[in-house]
PDB file of C-alpha atoms in Angstrom:
ATOM      1  CA  MET A  29     105.869 142.873  95.653  1.00 76.00           C
ATOM      2  CA  ARG A  30     109.993 141.839  96.152  1.00 80.00           C
ATOM      3  CA  ASP A  31     112.819 144.268  95.347  1.00 89.00           C
ATOM      4  CA  TYR A  32     114.886 142.865  92.471  1.00 89.00           C
ATOM      5  CA  SER A  33     114.353 142.655  89.247  1.00 92.00           C
ATOM      6  CA  ASP A  34     112.877 139.529  86.915  1.00 92.00           C
ATOM      7  CA  ASP A  35     117.470 138.900  86.177  1.00 94.00           C
ATOM      8  CA  THR A  36     117.361 137.960  89.411  1.00 94.00           C
ATOM      9  CA  ALA A  37     114.560 136.602  90.804  1.00 94.00           C
ATOM     10  CA  LYS A  38     115.481 133.649  88.040  1.00 96.00           C
ATOM     11  CA  GLN A  39     119.140 134.217  89.383  1.00 96.00           C
ATOM     12  CA  ILE A  40     118.068 132.933  91.893  1.00 95.00           C
ATOM     13  CA  ASP A  41     116.196 130.103  90.559  1.00 97.00           C
ATOM     14  CA  VAL A  42     119.021 128.307  89.056  1.00 97.00           C
ATOM     15  CA  ALA A  43     120.472 128.632  92.728  1.00 98.00           C
ATOM     16  CA  VAL A  44     118.108 126.800  94.885  1.00 98.00           C
ATOM     17  CA  ARG A  45     117.540 124.249  91.873  1.00 98.00           C
ATOM     18  CA  ALA A  46     120.967 124.083  92.070  1.00 98.00           C
ATOM     19  CA  PHE A  47     121.113 123.869  95.777  1.00 98.00           C
ATOM     20  CA  VAL A  48     118.226 120.738  95.513  1.00 98.00           C
ATOM     21  CA  ASP A  49     119.525 119.335  93.284  1.00 98.00           C
ATOM     22  CA  GLU A  50     122.285 118.749  94.351  1.00 98.00           C
ATOM     23  CA  GLY A  51     121.178 117.685  97.522  1.00 98.00           C
ATOM     24  CA  TYR A  52     118.787 114.940  95.788  1.00 98.00           C
ATOM     25  CA  ARG A  53     121.953 113.006  94.445  1.00 98.00           C
ATOM     26  CA  SER A  54     123.836 113.628  97.510  1.00 98.00           C
ATOM     27  CA  ALA A  55     120.668 111.295  98.946  1.00 97.00           C
ATOM     28  CA  TYR A  56     119.889 109.030  95.782  1.00 97.00           C
ATOM     29  CA  GLN A  57     124.236 107.922  95.912  1.00 98.00           C
ATOM     30  CA  ILE A  58     124.183 107.561 100.342  1.00 97.00           C
ATOM     31  CA  LEU A  59     120.904 105.472  99.727  1.00 95.00           C
ATOM     32  CA  GLU A  60     122.981 103.734  96.749  1.00 96.00           C
ATOM     33  CA  GLU A  61     125.825 102.606  98.484  1.00 96.00           C
ATOM     34  CA  ASN A  62     123.905 101.232 101.693  1.00 96.00           C
ATOM     35  CA  ALA A  63     121.258  99.889 100.622  1.00 96.00           C
ATOM     36  CA  ASP A  64     121.749  96.391 101.144  1.00 96.00           C
ATOM     37  CA  ILE A  65     121.826  98.001 104.657  1.00 96.00           C
ATOM     38  CA  MET A  66     118.757 100.438 104.071  1.00 95.00           C
ATOM     39  CA  HIS A  67     117.088  97.050 103.514  1.00 96.00           C
ATOM     40  CA  ARG A  68     118.060  94.862 105.963  1.00 96.00           C
ATOM     41  CA  MET A  69     117.265  97.334 108.628  1.00 95.00           C
ATOM     42  CA  ALA A  70     113.619  97.605 106.553  1.00 95.00           C
ATOM     43  CA  ALA A  71     113.418  93.731 107.359  1.00 95.00           C
ATOM     44  CA  ALA A  72     115.050  93.706 110.969  1.00 95.00           C
ATOM     45  CA  LEU A  73     112.263  96.530 111.327  1.00 95.00           C
ATOM     46  CA  LEU A  74     109.352  95.092 110.578  1.00 94.00           C
ATOM     47  CA  GLU A  75     110.379  91.479 112.684  1.00 91.00           C
ATOM     48  CA  ARG A  76     110.942  94.294 115.821  1.00 92.00           C
ATOM     49  CA  GLU A  77     109.049  97.364 115.201  1.00 91.00           C
ATOM     50  CA  THR A  78     112.801  99.450 117.064  1.00 92.00           C
ATOM     51  CA  LEU A  79     115.612  98.303 116.942  1.00 94.00           C
ATOM     52  CA  ASP A  80     118.376  99.613 119.861  1.00 93.00           C
ATOM     53  CA  ARG A  81     121.851 101.365 118.834  1.00 95.00           C
ATOM     54  CA  ALA A  82     123.189  97.933 119.524  1.00 94.00           C
ATOM     55  CA  GLU A  83     121.084  97.458 117.184  1.00 95.00           C
ATOM     56  CA  ILE A  84     121.884  99.652 114.523  1.00 95.00           C
ATOM     57  CA  ASP A  85     125.172  99.546 115.125  1.00 96.00           C
ATOM     58  CA  LEU A  86     124.698  95.171 114.581  1.00 96.00           C
ATOM     59  CA  ILE A  87     122.910  96.295 111.099  1.00 96.00           C
ATOM     60  CA  ILE A  88     125.381  98.429 109.840  1.00 95.00           C
ATOM     61  CA  ALA A  89     128.913  96.395 110.493  1.00 95.00           C
ATOM     62  CA  GLY A  90     126.923  93.559 108.849  1.00 93.00           C
ATOM     63  CA  LYS A  91     126.121  91.170 111.329  1.00 94.00           C
ATOM     64  CA  GLU A  92     123.600  89.160 112.372  1.00 92.00           C
ATOM     65  CA  LEU A  93     121.346  90.596 114.956  1.00 92.00           C
ATOM     66  CA  PRO A  94     120.483  87.987 118.100  1.00 90.00           C
ATOM     67  CA  SER A  95     117.020  85.976 117.812  1.00 87.00           C
ATOM     68  CA  PHE A  96     114.217  88.383 118.375  1.00 79.00           C
ATOM     69  CA  LYS A  97     111.310  86.944 120.816  1.00 74.00           C
ATOM     70  CA  SER A  98     107.856  88.681 120.226  1.00 66.00           C
ATOM     71  CA  PRO A  99     107.953  90.519 123.461  1.00 62.00           C
ATOM     72  CA  LEU A 100     104.012  87.841 124.029  1.00 61.00           C
ATOM     73  CA  ALA A 101     106.069  84.796 124.126  1.00 57.00           C
ATOM     74  CA  TYR A 102     106.994  86.560 128.090  1.00 56.00           C
ATOM     75  CA  ALA A 103     103.504  86.938 128.212  1.00 57.00           C
ATOM     76  CA  ASP A 104     103.124  83.606 130.957  1.00 56.00           C
ATOM     77  CA  PRO A 105     100.065  83.777 132.857  1.00 57.00           C
ATOM     78  CA  GLY A 106     100.000  80.860 133.875  1.00 60.00           C
ATOM     79  CA  PRO A 107      96.206  78.891 134.142  1.00 63.00           C
ATOM     80  CA  GLY A 108      93.782  80.182 135.948  1.00 61.00           C
ATOM     81  CA  GLU A 109      95.492  83.864 135.650  1.00 61.00           C
ATOM     82  CA  GLY A 110      94.253  85.281 132.392  1.00 62.00           C
ATOM     83  CA  GLN A 111      92.577  88.804 132.657  1.00 63.00           C
ATOM     84  CA  LYS A 112      90.988  90.177 135.315  1.00 66.00           C
ATOM     85  CA  VAL A 113      87.893  91.353 134.249  1.00 64.00           C
ATOM     86  CA  ILE A 114      86.111  94.848 136.509  1.00 67.00           C
ATOM     87  CA  LYS A 115      82.432  94.567 137.389  1.00 67.00           C
ATOM     88  CA  PRO A 116      80.685  97.704 138.360  1.00 65.00           C
ATOM     89  CA  GLU A 117      79.409  97.358 142.057  1.00 68.00           C
ATOM     90  CA  ALA A 118      76.726  95.363 142.101  1.00 71.00           C
ATOM     91  CA  GLY A 119      73.132  97.418 142.333  1.00 68.00           C
ATOM     92  CA  ARG A 120      75.267 100.325 140.377  1.00 64.00           C
ATOM     93  CA  LYS A 121      75.082 100.998 136.501  1.00 62.00           C
ATOM     94  CA  PRO A 122      76.941 101.669 134.245  1.00 59.00           C
ATOM     95  CA  GLY A 123      78.280 105.177 133.026  1.00 61.00           C
ATOM     96  CA  TYR A 124      78.954 108.233 134.545  1.00 57.00           C
ATOM     97  CA  GLY A 125      74.991 108.905 137.130  1.00 58.00           C
ATOM     98  CA  GLU A 126      72.967 111.672 137.909  1.00 58.00           C
ATOM     99  CA  GLY A 127      74.640 115.052 138.527  1.00 58.00           C
ATOM    100  CA  ARG A 128      77.621 113.693 136.642  1.00 59.00           C
ATOM    101  CA  PRO A 129      79.335 115.956 133.210  1.00 59.00           C
ATOM    102  CA  SER A 130      80.174 113.151 131.014  1.00 56.00           C
ATOM    103  CA  PRO A 131      83.267 113.339 129.576  1.00 60.00           C
ATOM    104  CA  ALA A 132      83.811 115.654 126.200  1.00 58.00           C
TER     105      ALA A 132
END
């Protein structure tokens, strides 16, 4: 239940609509004026997944980012040093054993 008239409700709706429309126009203008930055940032995020503050500052300044090496490029285990496989102890069955509840 409201404590105001239909006329007051209409005035409130008009005022709220004006705030929303102005916010939309402002956001659209900001994005339009900075479309090149937005597209460069999106491309950098697609390539790197994350950006730090220094990289964002470079993009905003219109400068090129330093070359990017995937973190996988640094993972060189060398010969015979692949992923270690953990096997259960001999004679032990996989699972939780008797008397132990399974996790929910």
